[in-house]
PDB file of C-alpha atoms in Angstrom:
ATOM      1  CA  UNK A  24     -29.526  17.623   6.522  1.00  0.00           C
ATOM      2  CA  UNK A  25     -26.049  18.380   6.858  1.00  0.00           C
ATOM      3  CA  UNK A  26     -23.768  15.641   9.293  1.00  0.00           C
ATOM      4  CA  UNK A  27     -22.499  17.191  11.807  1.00  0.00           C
ATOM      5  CA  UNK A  28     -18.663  16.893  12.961  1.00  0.00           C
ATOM      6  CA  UNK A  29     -17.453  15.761  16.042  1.00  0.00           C
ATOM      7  CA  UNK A  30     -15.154  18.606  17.709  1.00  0.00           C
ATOM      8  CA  UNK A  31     -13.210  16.364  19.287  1.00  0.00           C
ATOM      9  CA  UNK A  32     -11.931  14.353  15.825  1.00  0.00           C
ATOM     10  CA  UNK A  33     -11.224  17.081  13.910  1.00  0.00           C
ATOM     11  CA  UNK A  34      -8.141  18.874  15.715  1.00  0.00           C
ATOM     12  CA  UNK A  35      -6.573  15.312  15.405  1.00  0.00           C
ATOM     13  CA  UNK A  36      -7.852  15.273  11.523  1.00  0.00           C
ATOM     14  CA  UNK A  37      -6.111  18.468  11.496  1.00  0.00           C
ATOM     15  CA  UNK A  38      -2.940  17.514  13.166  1.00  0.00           C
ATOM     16  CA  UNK A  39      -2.735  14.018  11.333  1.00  0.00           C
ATOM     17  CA  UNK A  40      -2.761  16.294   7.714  1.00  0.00           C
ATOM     18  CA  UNK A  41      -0.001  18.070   9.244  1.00  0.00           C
ATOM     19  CA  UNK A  42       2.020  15.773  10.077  1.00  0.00           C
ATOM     20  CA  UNK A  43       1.444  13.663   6.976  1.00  0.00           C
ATOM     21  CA  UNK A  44       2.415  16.885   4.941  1.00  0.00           C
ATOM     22  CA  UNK A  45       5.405  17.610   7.343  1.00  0.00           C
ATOM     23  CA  UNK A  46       6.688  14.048   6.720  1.00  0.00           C
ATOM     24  CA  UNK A  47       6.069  14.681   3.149  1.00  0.00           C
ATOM     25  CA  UNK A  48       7.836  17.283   2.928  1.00  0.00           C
ATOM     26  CA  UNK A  49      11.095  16.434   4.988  1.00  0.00           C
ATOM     27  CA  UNK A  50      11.254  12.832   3.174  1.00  0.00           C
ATOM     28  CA  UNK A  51      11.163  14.524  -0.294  1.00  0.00           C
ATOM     29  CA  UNK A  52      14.236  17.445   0.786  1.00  0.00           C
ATOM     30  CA  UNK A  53      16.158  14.263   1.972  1.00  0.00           C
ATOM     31  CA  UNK A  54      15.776  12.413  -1.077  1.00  0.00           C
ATOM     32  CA  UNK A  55      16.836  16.306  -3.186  1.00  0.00           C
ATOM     33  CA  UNK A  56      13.634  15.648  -5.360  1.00  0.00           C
ATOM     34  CA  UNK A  57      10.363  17.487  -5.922  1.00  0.00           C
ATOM     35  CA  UNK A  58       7.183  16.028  -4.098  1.00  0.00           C
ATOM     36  CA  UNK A  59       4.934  15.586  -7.098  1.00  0.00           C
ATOM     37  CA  UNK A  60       7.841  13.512  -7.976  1.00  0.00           C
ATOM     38  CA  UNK A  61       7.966  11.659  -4.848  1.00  0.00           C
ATOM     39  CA  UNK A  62       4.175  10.897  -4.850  1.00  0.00           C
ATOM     40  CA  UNK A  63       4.325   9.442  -8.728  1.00  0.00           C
ATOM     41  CA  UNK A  64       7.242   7.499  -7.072  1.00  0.00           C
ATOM     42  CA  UNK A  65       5.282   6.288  -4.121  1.00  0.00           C
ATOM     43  CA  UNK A  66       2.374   5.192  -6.861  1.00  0.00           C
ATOM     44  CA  UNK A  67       4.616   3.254  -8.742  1.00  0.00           C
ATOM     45  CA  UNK A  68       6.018   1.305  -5.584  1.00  0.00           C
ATOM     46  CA  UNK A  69       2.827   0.842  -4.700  1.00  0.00           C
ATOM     47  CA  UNK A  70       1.773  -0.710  -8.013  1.00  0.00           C
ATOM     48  CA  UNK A  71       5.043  -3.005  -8.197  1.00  0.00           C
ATOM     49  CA  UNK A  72       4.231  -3.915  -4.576  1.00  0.00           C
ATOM     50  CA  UNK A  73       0.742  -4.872  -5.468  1.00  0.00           C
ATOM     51  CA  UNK A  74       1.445  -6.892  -8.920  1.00  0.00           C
ATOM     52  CA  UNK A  75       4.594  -8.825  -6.908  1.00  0.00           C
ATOM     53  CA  UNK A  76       1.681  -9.809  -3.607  1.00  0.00           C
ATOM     54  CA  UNK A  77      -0.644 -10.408  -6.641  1.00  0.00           C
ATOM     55  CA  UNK A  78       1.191 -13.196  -8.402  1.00  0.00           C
ATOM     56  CA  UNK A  79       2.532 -14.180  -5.027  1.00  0.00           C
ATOM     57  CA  UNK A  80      -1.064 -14.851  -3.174  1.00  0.00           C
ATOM     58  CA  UNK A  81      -1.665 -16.680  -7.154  1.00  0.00           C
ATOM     59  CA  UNK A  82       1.011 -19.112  -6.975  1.00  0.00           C
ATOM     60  CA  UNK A  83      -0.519 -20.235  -3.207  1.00  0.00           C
ATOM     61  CA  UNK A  84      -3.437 -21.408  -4.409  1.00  0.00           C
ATOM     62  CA  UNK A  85      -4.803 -24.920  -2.265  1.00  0.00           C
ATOM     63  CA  UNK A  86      -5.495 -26.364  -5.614  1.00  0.00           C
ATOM     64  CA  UNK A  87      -2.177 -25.848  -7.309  1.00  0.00           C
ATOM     65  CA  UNK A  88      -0.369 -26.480  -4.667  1.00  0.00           C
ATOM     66  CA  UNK A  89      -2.395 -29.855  -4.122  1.00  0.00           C
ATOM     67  CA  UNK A  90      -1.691 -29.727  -7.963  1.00  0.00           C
ATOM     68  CA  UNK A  91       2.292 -29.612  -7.099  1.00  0.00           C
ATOM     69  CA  UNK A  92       2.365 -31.787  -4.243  1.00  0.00           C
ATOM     70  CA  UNK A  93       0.656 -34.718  -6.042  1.00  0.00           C
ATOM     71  CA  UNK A  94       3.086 -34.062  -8.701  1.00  0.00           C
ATOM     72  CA  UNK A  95       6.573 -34.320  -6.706  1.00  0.00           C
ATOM     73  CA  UNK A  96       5.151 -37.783  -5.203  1.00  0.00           C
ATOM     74  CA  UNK A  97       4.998 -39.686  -8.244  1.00  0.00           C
TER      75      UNK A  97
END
């Protein structure tokens, strides 16, 4: 049982690679560095980007901030 693939979604698979790599490509000979260096760059971003939301979306919790605002009122 093997799925089969739709004809019509795989030229744009195709083109959507190509692009991605052609983006890839063109943002890592504007920035003058390799790409394996600019994807280990992108993962770290990522990571920062993710720990800073992280602690962000932790901080709004209803029950601290209930916490806070029953604080400042007394």
């Amino acid at each position: 049982m093997s799925r089969q693939r739709s004809l019509e979604t795989l030229p744009f698979t195709a083109a959507s690679q190509w692009l991605a790599g052609l983006a890839t490509s063109l943002l890592a000979r504007s920035l003058n560095m390799p790409e394996p260096l600019l994807y280990v760059t992108g993962s770290l971003v990522f990571a920062q980007v993710y720990a800073i939301e992280t602690r962000a979306a932790r901080s709004l919790r209803p029950a601290r901030l209930r916490r806070q605002l029953l604080a400042w009122f007394r």
